Coordinates of C-alpha atoms and ligand atoms in Angstrom, one line a residue:
M1 CA 56.5 -9.0 17.1
T2 CA 59.5 -6.7 17.1
D3 CA 58.4 -3.1 17.3
T4 CA 60.8 -1.1 15.1
L5 CA 59.0 2.2 16.0
A6 CA 59.2 1.7 19.8
G7 CA 62.2 3.9 20.4
G8 CA 64.2 1.1 22.0
F9 CA 61.5 -0.6 23.9
L10 CA 61.3 -4.4 24.1
P11 CA 59.0 -6.3 21.8
F12 CA 55.3 -5.9 22.5
E13 CA 53.0 -8.7 23.6
H14 CA 49.4 -8.5 24.7
E15 CA 48.9 -9.2 28.4
P16 CA 47.8 -12.8 28.8
Y17 CA 44.6 -13.5 30.7
F18 CA 44.4 -15.5 33.9
D19 CA 43.2 -19.1 33.5
F20 CA 40.6 -19.3 36.3
A21 CA 40.0 -23.0 35.6
Q22 CA 43.3 -23.5 37.5
T23 CA 42.6 -24.1 41.2
D24 CA 45.5 -21.9 42.4
V25 CA 44.5 -19.0 40.1
A26 CA 40.9 -19.2 41.2
Q27 CA 42.0 -19.3 44.9
A28 CA 44.1 -16.2 44.3
Q29 CA 41.2 -14.3 42.8
R30 CA 39.0 -15.3 45.7
A31 CA 41.6 -14.1 48.2
A32 CA 41.7 -10.8 46.2
F33 CA 38.0 -10.4 46.8
R34 CA 38.5 -10.9 50.5
Q35 CA 41.3 -8.4 50.6
V36 CA 39.4 -5.8 48.6
R37 CA 36.3 -6.2 50.8
E38 CA 38.4 -5.7 53.9
R39 CA 40.4 -2.8 52.5
Y40 CA 37.9 -0.8 50.5
V41 CA 34.2 -1.6 51.4
G42 CA 32.6 1.2 53.4
Q43 CA 35.5 3.6 52.7
H44 CA 35.2 7.2 51.6
F45 CA 37.4 8.2 48.7
P46 CA 38.8 11.6 47.7
L47 CA 38.9 13.9 44.7
Y48 CA 42.3 15.0 43.4
I49 CA 42.8 18.6 42.4
G50 CA 46.1 20.2 41.7
G51 CA 47.8 17.1 43.1
Q52 CA 46.1 17.5 46.4
R53 CA 43.7 14.9 48.0
V54 CA 40.4 16.7 48.6
E55 CA 38.1 15.2 51.1
G56 CA 34.9 16.2 52.9
G57 CA 31.6 17.6 51.7
K58 CA 28.6 15.8 50.4
T59 CA 29.1 12.3 49.1
F60 CA 27.2 9.6 47.1
E61 CA 27.0 5.9 47.5
V62 CA 28.3 3.3 45.0
R63 CA 26.2 0.2 45.0
N64 CA 27.1 -3.4 44.2
P65 CA 24.9 -4.4 41.1
A66 CA 25.0 -8.0 42.4
D67 CA 22.9 -6.9 45.3
T68 CA 21.9 -3.3 45.2
R69 CA 21.2 -3.1 48.9
E70 CA 25.0 -3.2 49.5
T71 CA 26.8 0.1 49.4
V72 CA 30.4 -0.7 48.5
W73 CA 32.0 2.7 48.8
H74 CA 31.4 6.5 48.9
F75 CA 32.7 9.3 46.7
P76 CA 32.5 13.1 46.9
K77 CA 29.9 15.2 45.1
A78 CA 32.2 17.9 43.7
T79 CA 30.9 21.4 43.9
P80 CA 30.9 24.0 41.1
Q81 CA 33.8 25.7 42.9
Q82 CA 35.8 22.4 42.9
L83 CA 35.1 22.0 39.2
E84 CA 36.4 25.5 38.6
Q85 CA 39.5 24.7 40.8
A86 CA 40.1 21.5 38.9
I87 CA 40.0 23.1 35.5
D88 CA 42.2 25.9 36.7
A89 CA 44.8 23.5 38.2
A90 CA 44.9 21.6 34.9
K91 CA 45.4 24.8 33.0
T92 CA 48.3 25.8 35.3
A93 CA 49.9 22.3 35.0
F94 CA 49.7 22.4 31.3
E95 CA 52.3 25.2 31.2
T96 CA 54.9 22.7 32.5
W97 CA 53.7 19.4 31.3
R98 CA 53.4 20.6 27.7
F99 CA 57.2 20.8 27.6
S100 CA 57.8 17.5 29.4
D101 CA 60.2 15.0 27.7
P102 CA 58.3 12.3 25.8
L103 CA 60.7 9.7 27.1
Q104 CA 59.7 10.7 30.6
R105 CA 56.1 10.2 29.7
A106 CA 56.8 6.9 28.1
T107 CA 58.8 5.7 31.1
I108 CA 56.0 6.6 33.5
F109 CA 53.6 4.5 31.4
K110 CA 56.0 1.5 31.3
R111 CA 56.3 1.8 35.1
A112 CA 52.5 2.0 35.5
A113 CA 52.2 -1.2 33.4
E114 CA 54.5 -3.0 35.8
L115 CA 52.6 -1.8 38.8
L116 CA 49.2 -2.8 37.4
R117 CA 50.5 -6.2 36.3
A118 CA 51.3 -6.9 40.0
R119 CA 47.8 -5.8 41.2
R120 CA 45.6 -7.2 38.5
M121 CA 43.5 -9.4 40.7
E122 CA 42.8 -6.6 43.1
F123 CA 41.7 -4.4 40.2
N124 CA 39.5 -7.2 38.9
A125 CA 37.8 -7.6 42.3
V126 CA 37.1 -3.9 42.6
M127 CA 35.5 -3.8 39.1
T128 CA 33.4 -6.8 39.9
L129 CA 32.1 -5.3 43.1
E130 CA 31.1 -2.0 41.5
N131 CA 30.0 -3.0 38.0
G132 CA 29.1 -6.6 38.1
K133 CA 31.5 -8.1 35.6
N134 CA 32.4 -11.7 36.2
W135 CA 36.1 -12.7 36.6
P136 CA 37.1 -13.1 33.0
E137 CA 35.3 -10.0 31.9
A138 CA 36.9 -7.9 34.6
D139 CA 40.3 -9.6 33.9
G140 CA 39.9 -8.9 30.2
E141 CA 39.4 -5.2 30.9
V142 CA 42.3 -4.9 33.4
A143 CA 44.6 -6.7 31.0
E144 CA 43.5 -4.2 28.3
S145 CA 44.5 -1.4 30.7
V146 CA 48.0 -3.0 31.0
D147 CA 48.1 -3.1 27.2
H148 CA 47.1 0.5 27.0
F149 CA 50.1 1.5 29.2
E150 CA 52.5 -0.4 27.0
V151 CA 50.9 0.8 23.7
F152 CA 50.8 4.5 24.7
A153 CA 54.4 4.3 25.9
R154 CA 55.4 3.4 22.4
E155 CA 52.9 5.8 20.7
T156 CA 54.3 8.7 22.8
L157 CA 57.7 8.2 21.3
R158 CA 56.5 7.5 17.8
W159 CA 54.6 10.8 17.6
A160 CA 57.5 12.8 19.3
T161 CA 59.7 12.7 16.3
G162 CA 57.3 14.6 13.9
K163 CA 56.9 13.5 10.2
P164 CA 59.2 14.0 7.2
V165 CA 58.2 16.5 4.5
Y166 CA 59.1 16.9 0.8
P167 CA 62.4 18.8 1.0
M168 CA 63.3 22.3 -0.4
P169 CA 66.9 23.2 -1.3
D170 CA 67.0 26.5 0.6
E171 CA 64.9 25.9 3.6
H172 CA 65.0 23.5 6.6
V173 CA 61.4 22.5 7.1
T174 CA 60.0 20.4 10.0
T175 CA 56.5 19.2 10.8
V176 CA 56.1 18.6 14.5
Y177 CA 53.2 17.8 16.8
E178 CA 52.4 19.8 19.9
P179 CA 49.8 19.4 22.7
I180 CA 46.6 21.4 22.8
G181 CA 45.6 22.1 26.4
V182 CA 43.2 20.8 29.0
V183 CA 41.2 17.7 28.0
A184 CA 38.0 16.7 29.8
C185 CA 37.7 12.9 29.9
I186 CA 34.2 11.7 30.5
S187 CA 33.5 8.0 30.6
P188 CA 30.8 5.3 30.9
W189 CA 30.3 2.7 33.7
N190 CA 30.6 -0.3 31.4
F191 CA 34.3 -0.2 30.9
P192 CA 35.4 1.9 34.0
S193 CA 39.1 1.1 33.6
A194 CA 40.2 0.7 30.0
I195 CA 38.0 3.3 28.5
P196 CA 38.8 6.4 30.7
L197 CA 42.4 5.2 30.8
G198 CA 42.6 5.1 27.0
M199 CA 41.3 8.7 26.7
A200 CA 43.4 10.0 29.6
L201 CA 46.6 8.4 28.3
G202 CA 45.9 9.7 24.8
A203 CA 45.8 13.2 26.4
I204 CA 48.8 13.0 28.6
A205 CA 50.9 11.0 26.2
A206 CA 50.5 14.0 23.9
G207 CA 51.5 16.5 26.6
N208 CA 48.1 17.7 27.6
T209 CA 46.6 17.8 31.1
V210 CA 43.3 16.1 32.2
V211 CA 40.1 16.6 34.1
W212 CA 38.9 13.0 34.5
K213 CA 35.2 12.6 35.3
P214 CA 34.3 8.9 35.7
A215 CA 30.8 7.4 35.7
S216 CA 29.2 7.7 39.1
E217 CA 28.3 4.0 39.1
T218 CA 32.0 2.9 38.9
P219 CA 34.5 5.5 40.2
L220 CA 36.9 3.3 42.2
S221 CA 38.2 1.4 39.1
S222 CA 39.2 4.8 37.8
L223 CA 40.5 6.3 40.9
L224 CA 42.9 3.4 41.5
L225 CA 44.4 4.0 38.1
V226 CA 45.0 7.7 38.8
E227 CA 46.8 6.8 42.0
L228 CA 48.7 4.1 40.2
L229 CA 49.9 6.8 37.7
Y230 CA 51.0 9.0 40.5
E231 CA 52.9 6.2 42.0
A232 CA 54.5 5.5 38.6
G233 CA 55.9 9.1 38.7
L234 CA 53.2 11.2 36.9
P235 CA 53.4 14.7 38.3
R236 CA 50.2 14.8 40.4
D237 CA 48.7 17.9 38.9
V238 CA 48.6 16.5 35.4
I239 CA 45.4 14.6 36.2
Q240 CA 42.5 16.1 38.2
F241 CA 40.0 13.5 39.3
I242 CA 36.5 14.7 40.1
T243 CA 33.3 12.8 40.8
G244 CA 29.7 13.9 41.4
T245 CA 26.5 14.7 39.7
D246 CA 25.8 15.5 36.1
D247 CA 24.2 18.8 36.7
V248 CA 27.5 20.1 38.3
L249 CA 30.0 18.1 36.2
G250 CA 28.2 17.6 32.9
D251 CA 27.3 20.7 30.9
P252 CA 29.4 23.1 33.0
L253 CA 32.5 21.0 32.3
V254 CA 31.8 20.7 28.6
D255 CA 30.9 24.4 28.3
H256 CA 33.9 25.8 30.1
K257 CA 36.0 28.2 28.2
D258 CA 39.3 26.7 29.3
I259 CA 38.5 23.2 28.2
R260 CA 40.3 22.7 24.9
M261 CA 38.9 19.2 24.1
V262 CA 36.2 16.9 25.4
A263 CA 37.1 13.2 25.1
F264 CA 33.8 11.4 25.7
T265 CA 32.7 7.8 25.6
G266 CA 29.1 6.9 26.4
S267 CA 25.5 7.1 25.1
R268 CA 24.4 8.6 21.8
E269 CA 22.1 11.0 23.7
I270 CA 24.9 12.5 25.8
G271 CA 27.5 12.3 23.0
C272 CA 25.2 14.3 20.7
R273 CA 24.5 16.8 23.4
I274 CA 28.2 17.3 24.0
F275 CA 29.0 17.7 20.3
E276 CA 26.3 20.4 20.0
R277 CA 27.2 22.3 23.2
A278 CA 31.0 22.2 22.5
A279 CA 30.4 23.9 19.2
K280 CA 29.4 27.1 20.9
V281 CA 32.4 29.4 21.4
Q282 CA 32.1 30.8 25.0
P283 CA 33.2 34.3 26.0
G284 CA 37.0 34.3 26.5
Q285 CA 37.4 31.0 24.7
K286 CA 40.4 31.1 22.3
W287 CA 39.8 28.0 20.2
L288 CA 37.3 25.8 18.5
K289 CA 36.8 22.9 21.0
R290 CA 37.7 19.5 19.8
V291 CA 35.2 16.7 20.5
M292 CA 35.8 13.0 20.5
A293 CA 32.4 11.3 21.1
E294 CA 32.4 7.5 21.0
M295 CA 28.8 6.3 21.3
G296 CA 26.6 3.3 21.1
G297 CA 26.1 0.3 18.8
K298 CA 23.6 -2.1 17.4
D299 CA 26.0 -4.7 16.2
P300 CA 25.1 -7.4 13.8
T301 CA 26.4 -10.9 13.1
V302 CA 25.9 -12.0 9.5
V303 CA 25.9 -15.7 8.9
C304 CA 26.1 -17.1 5.4
A305 CA 24.8 -20.4 4.3
D306 CA 28.4 -21.8 3.8
A307 CA 29.6 -20.7 7.2
D308 CA 31.0 -22.9 10.0
L309 CA 27.7 -22.8 12.0
E310 CA 29.2 -24.1 15.2
A311 CA 31.8 -21.3 15.3
A312 CA 29.2 -18.8 14.4
A313 CA 26.8 -20.0 17.1
L314 CA 29.5 -19.9 19.8
G315 CA 30.7 -16.4 18.7
I316 CA 27.1 -15.1 18.8
V317 CA 26.4 -16.5 22.3
Q318 CA 29.7 -15.2 23.7
S319 CA 29.3 -11.7 22.2
T320 CA 25.6 -11.4 23.0
F321 CA 25.5 -12.6 26.6
G322 CA 29.1 -11.8 27.8
Y323 CA 28.8 -9.1 30.5
A324 CA 25.0 -9.3 30.0
G325 CA 25.1 -7.7 26.6
Q326 CA 26.4 -4.4 28.2
K327 CA 29.2 -3.8 25.7
C328 CA 28.9 -1.2 22.9
S329 CA 30.4 -4.0 20.8
A330 CA 27.9 -6.7 21.8
C331 CA 26.1 -8.6 19.2
S332 CA 22.4 -7.7 19.3
R333 CA 21.2 -8.8 15.9
V334 CA 21.8 -12.0 14.0
I335 CA 21.1 -11.9 10.2
A336 CA 21.1 -15.4 8.8
E337 CA 20.6 -16.6 5.3
D338 CA 17.2 -18.3 4.9
S339 CA 18.6 -21.8 4.2
I340 CA 20.5 -22.1 7.5
H341 CA 18.4 -19.7 9.6
D342 CA 16.4 -22.2 11.5
K343 CA 19.3 -24.5 12.2
L344 CA 21.4 -21.6 13.4
L345 CA 18.6 -20.3 15.6
E346 CA 18.3 -23.8 17.2
M347 CA 22.0 -24.0 17.8
V348 CA 22.3 -20.5 19.3
T349 CA 19.2 -21.1 21.5
K350 CA 20.5 -24.4 22.8
L351 CA 23.9 -22.8 23.8
A352 CA 22.2 -19.6 25.2
A353 CA 19.9 -21.7 27.4
E354 CA 23.0 -23.1 29.1
V355 CA 24.3 -19.7 30.1
K356 CA 23.6 -19.7 33.8
V357 CA 22.5 -16.6 35.6
G358 CA 24.2 -15.9 39.0
L359 CA 26.5 -13.8 41.1
P360 CA 29.5 -12.1 39.4
E361 CA 31.6 -12.5 42.6
E362 CA 31.1 -16.3 42.2
N363 CA 32.0 -16.0 38.5
A364 CA 28.6 -16.8 37.1
P365 CA 28.5 -16.6 33.3
L366 CA 25.6 -14.1 33.2
G367 CA 25.5 -11.5 36.0
P368 CA 23.2 -8.6 36.7
V369 CA 22.8 -5.5 34.5
I370 CA 24.1 -2.4 36.1
S371 CA 21.0 -1.1 37.9
A372 CA 17.3 -1.6 38.6
S373 CA 16.4 1.2 36.2
S374 CA 18.5 -0.4 33.4
A375 CA 16.7 -3.7 34.0
E376 CA 13.3 -2.0 33.8
R377 CA 14.3 -0.3 30.5
I378 CA 15.4 -3.6 29.0
M379 CA 12.2 -5.3 30.1
R380 CA 10.1 -2.6 28.3
Y381 CA 11.9 -3.7 25.1
V382 CA 11.3 -7.3 25.9
E383 CA 7.6 -6.8 26.6
S384 CA 7.0 -4.9 23.4
G385 CA 9.1 -7.5 21.5
K386 CA 6.6 -10.2 22.7
Q387 CA 4.0 -8.4 20.7
S388 CA 6.1 -7.6 17.6
A389 CA 8.3 -10.7 17.2
R390 CA 8.5 -14.4 18.2
L391 CA 10.0 -15.0 21.7
V392 CA 12.2 -18.1 21.5
L393 CA 14.1 -18.0 24.8
G394 CA 13.9 -16.2 28.1
G395 CA 11.9 -13.0 28.2
E396 CA 11.7 -12.7 32.0
R397 CA 13.7 -11.4 34.9
A398 CA 15.9 -14.1 36.5
D399 CA 15.6 -15.3 40.1
V400 CA 18.8 -15.5 42.1
G401 CA 17.3 -16.0 45.5
E402 CA 17.9 -13.4 48.2
R403 CA 19.8 -10.9 46.1
E404 CA 18.3 -7.7 44.7
G405 CA 19.7 -6.9 41.3
G406 CA 19.0 -6.6 37.6
Y407 CA 19.2 -10.3 36.8
M408 CA 17.7 -11.2 33.5
Q409 CA 17.3 -14.5 31.5
P410 CA 19.2 -14.7 28.3
T411 CA 16.5 -13.7 25.7
I412 CA 16.2 -14.4 22.0
F413 CA 13.5 -13.1 19.6
A414 CA 13.1 -14.5 16.1
D415 CA 11.2 -13.1 13.0
V416 CA 12.3 -9.6 14.0
D417 CA 11.5 -7.1 11.3
S418 CA 14.1 -4.5 10.4
T419 CA 11.8 -1.7 11.5
D420 CA 11.3 -3.1 15.0
P421 CA 13.0 -1.3 17.9
L422 CA 14.5 -4.7 18.7
F423 CA 16.4 -4.4 15.4
Q424 CA 17.2 -0.7 15.5
E425 CA 17.7 0.5 19.1
E426 CA 20.6 -0.2 21.5
I427 CA 19.0 -2.2 24.3
F428 CA 22.3 -2.8 26.2
G429 CA 21.1 -6.0 27.9
P430 CA 21.1 -9.8 27.2
V431 CA 18.6 -9.6 24.3
L432 CA 19.2 -10.9 20.8
A433 CA 17.1 -10.3 17.7
F434 CA 17.2 -12.9 14.9
S435 CA 16.2 -11.9 11.3
R436 CA 16.1 -13.9 8.1
A437 CA 17.8 -12.8 4.9
R438 CA 16.9 -13.9 1.3
D439 CA 20.6 -14.4 0.5
W440 CA 24.0 -13.1 1.8
R441 CA 23.8 -9.8 -0.1
H442 CA 20.5 -9.1 1.4
A443 CA 22.0 -10.0 4.8
I444 CA 24.7 -7.3 4.3
E445 CA 22.0 -4.8 3.4
L446 CA 20.1 -5.6 6.6
A447 CA 23.2 -5.4 8.6
N448 CA 23.9 -1.9 7.2
D449 CA 20.3 -0.9 7.9
S450 CA 21.2 1.0 11.1
D451 CA 22.0 4.5 12.3
Y452 CA 24.9 2.9 14.2
G453 CA 28.1 1.3 12.7
L454 CA 30.4 0.2 15.5
T455 CA 31.2 -3.5 15.2
A456 CA 30.0 -6.5 13.1
A457 CA 30.8 -10.1 12.6
F458 CA 30.6 -11.9 9.3
Y459 CA 30.8 -15.7 9.0
S460 CA 31.5 -17.4 5.6
R461 CA 34.1 -19.8 4.1
D462 CA 33.8 -18.2 0.7
P463 CA 36.7 -15.9 -0.2
H464 CA 34.5 -13.9 -2.6
K465 CA 31.9 -13.2 0.1
L466 CA 34.5 -12.3 2.6
A467 CA 36.1 -9.8 0.2
E468 CA 32.7 -8.3 -0.5
A469 CA 31.9 -8.0 3.2
R470 CA 35.2 -6.1 3.7
K471 CA 34.1 -3.6 1.2
L472 CA 30.4 -3.3 1.9
M473 CA 29.9 -3.6 5.7
Q474 CA 29.6 -0.1 7.2
V475 CA 31.2 -0.5 10.5
G476 CA 34.4 0.7 12.2
N477 CA 35.3 -2.8 13.5
L478 CA 34.6 -5.7 11.2
Y479 CA 35.4 -9.2 12.3
L480 CA 35.4 -12.0 9.8
N481 CA 34.8 -15.5 11.1
R482 CA 35.1 -14.4 14.8
K483 CA 33.0 -12.7 17.4
C484 CA 32.5 -9.0 17.4
T485 CA 33.6 -8.2 20.9
G486 CA 37.1 -8.2 22.4
A487 CA 39.2 -5.6 20.6
L488 CA 42.9 -5.6 21.7
S489 CA 44.8 -2.4 22.3
G490 CA 47.4 -1.7 19.7
T491 CA 45.9 -4.2 17.3
H492 CA 42.2 -3.7 16.8
A493 CA 41.9 0.1 16.8
F494 CA 38.4 0.7 18.2
G495 CA 35.7 3.1 17.1
G496 CA 32.7 3.1 14.9
Y497 CA 31.0 4.7 11.9
G498 CA 27.7 6.7 11.7
M499 CA 26.0 7.4 15.0
S500 CA 28.5 5.2 16.8
G501 CA 30.6 8.4 17.0
T502 CA 33.7 10.2 15.8
N503 CA 35.6 7.0 14.8
A504 CA 38.5 7.9 17.2
K505 CA 40.0 4.4 17.0
V506 CA 41.5 4.1 20.5
G507 CA 44.6 1.9 20.6
G508 CA 45.3 2.6 17.0
P509 CA 48.1 4.2 15.1
D510 CA 46.3 7.6 14.6
Y511 CA 44.7 8.0 18.0
L512 CA 47.3 10.4 19.4
F513 CA 46.7 12.8 16.6
W514 CA 43.3 13.6 18.2
F515 CA 45.2 15.2 21.1
L516 CA 47.8 17.1 19.1
Q517 CA 48.1 20.1 16.8
T518 CA 50.6 20.3 14.0
K519 CA 53.3 23.0 13.7
T520 CA 55.2 23.5 10.5
V521 CA 58.5 25.4 10.9
A522 CA 60.4 26.6 7.9
Q523 CA 63.9 28.1 8.5
R524 CA 66.2 29.8 6.0
Y525 CA 69.9 30.0 6.9
Ligands
NAD1 N1 31.8 3.5 21.3 C1 32.5 3.1 22.4 O1 33.7 2.9 22.4 C2 31.7 2.8 23.7 C3 32.3 2.2 24.7 C4 31.6 1.9 25.9 C5 30.3 2.4 26.1 N2 29.7 3.0 25.0 C6 28.3 3.4 25.1 O2 28.1 4.0 26.4 C7 26.7 3.9 26.8 C8 26.6 3.3 28.2 O3 27.3 4.2 29.1 P1 26.6 5.2 30.1 O4 25.2 4.8 30.4 O5 27.5 5.5 31.2 O6 26.5 6.5 29.1 P2 26.0 8.0 29.5 O7 26.1 8.8 28.2 O8 24.8 8.0 30.2 O9 27.2 8.5 30.5 C9 28.5 8.6 30.1 C10 29.2 9.7 30.9 O10 28.7 11.0 30.6 C11 28.4 11.7 31.8 N3 27.3 12.7 31.5 C12 26.0 12.7 31.7 N4 25.4 13.8 31.3 C13 26.4 14.6 30.8 C14 26.4 15.9 30.2 N5 25.3 16.6 30.0 N6 27.6 16.4 29.8 C15 28.7 15.7 29.9 N7 28.8 14.4 30.5 C16 27.6 13.9 30.9 C17 28.0 10.6 32.8 O11 28.1 11.1 34.1 C18 29.0 9.6 32.4 O12 30.2 9.8 33.1 C19 26.2 2.9 25.8 O13 25.4 3.6 24.8 C20 27.4 2.3 25.1 O14 27.2 1.8 23.8 C21 30.4 3.3 23.8
LIG2 N1 36.4 -2.5 23.3 C1 35.4 -3.4 23.7 C2 34.0 -2.8 23.9 C3 33.9 -1.5 24.7 C4 32.5 -1.1 24.7 O1 31.7 -1.2 25.6 C5 35.3 -4.6 22.8 O2 36.0 -4.6 21.8 O3 34.5 -5.5 23.1

């Protein structure tokens, strides 16, 4: 695709994934695990405030979800004073960065893309060790991070030129976009690279400065990106990187008078809390805070009687059990037309039963969930589901020998009522609810029967049904005849409807507007 808006950059292509079926590629990934273990395991990592490396003080341990007895690395617990220093440093840096040349910003992102491309396997290995993704899942996310650098380079230049207005004979009028200030970027553990990077690049592409607070489960995937941006030429005080506990870095960061915007991705509970708290104008605060809150999902796959059932079954299994169902976009409900329901259930169950549980570092298809507490929470849903619905597959923790981790069998329930928590609540684990619809219109009604509205898949060969689905399905990301996970930066702008959040659409053509304010200048001669 030739990008006419890219200000002179070369054509854009999504970063291709590694083919781990090739022996040499698999060997290279194994070697990267050995190097990462030698280089990083056991290390203590710093904060970055005002461009300075900050070490010392209390720390916390990051555990390997594949065996939670293993501590992989240590990060600082920032103090309230360090939070204050970080916000202050970002505020000072804004006074310079806000006037930086957009071409300089874009060039830094292009350079960062090159640097990351050269280190993808290392970043994959780090992610696997701290968050339990298998090789292709980690690789998909690191490739998405490369795409983000390339896309945001282009978006920086596209927004730099302002927009045309209807002309007046006696005035020269321009509409231009300006940065807004200090942006707090707060991110979840399940996409520790692409998600915080998308929010931080949105902020700095627009000329803002950043206080980056990663999830405590997965800070190294984020820290390495910050250091990569420094290496690519980003002035070091543009991003402050702080880690620690939520009592110090949660409400106090959101409430701070000098924070202009909170860019958050995570749970509905915390997103709603941030939305509410940020609405209060603090003493000394000179703006209404902007809040981007991208939250959970309860994503359905609708299968019509005329659909390609093999494609649907494969898409369902991939999007439900990939990364143990821990994607906001994961399929967690299947709504099938009555006439094909039983056949589809049988096909999905057969495929799901073949999804082997094992170690992410050995590239098993189904790895552990992030923590013991997460596994316990998921098992509570499973146990209650055994009373309210029909268990078809799994339903137990999985045994992987010596390792201690949240390993779970792929689990499927059938005859799930639309009022059941299995149908309504985000479980965030390898658990699928099957429900029967009278016909395809009823299936769409059931799919829409949710507080959430993030992603959905819809399978049919009938152009009329596909057209109706386009209009009626209430989600931010609708996928027709394909699985509901795997949005690509620059192409599938990502963000949901309803309680899935503010519909920010990262990677899309309007995303940078979130981080900008608009100035109209009218001049008479
Ligand atoms: N819509 C999306 O694009 C998207 C993408 C990925 C994940 N998610 C959602 O994220 C959730 C899983 O992530 P999680 O468990 O890390 O979410 P979480 O809400 O528990 O934590 C997210 C971040 O918020 C921080 N936090 C905690 N308390 C805070 C407070 N009071 N104020 C400010 N920040 C606070 C955490 O430390 C973490 O960095 C799921 O619900 C998933 O669907 C959504
Ligand atoms: N953007 C990812 C999901 C991120 C949420 O966890 C996808 O499209 O599958």
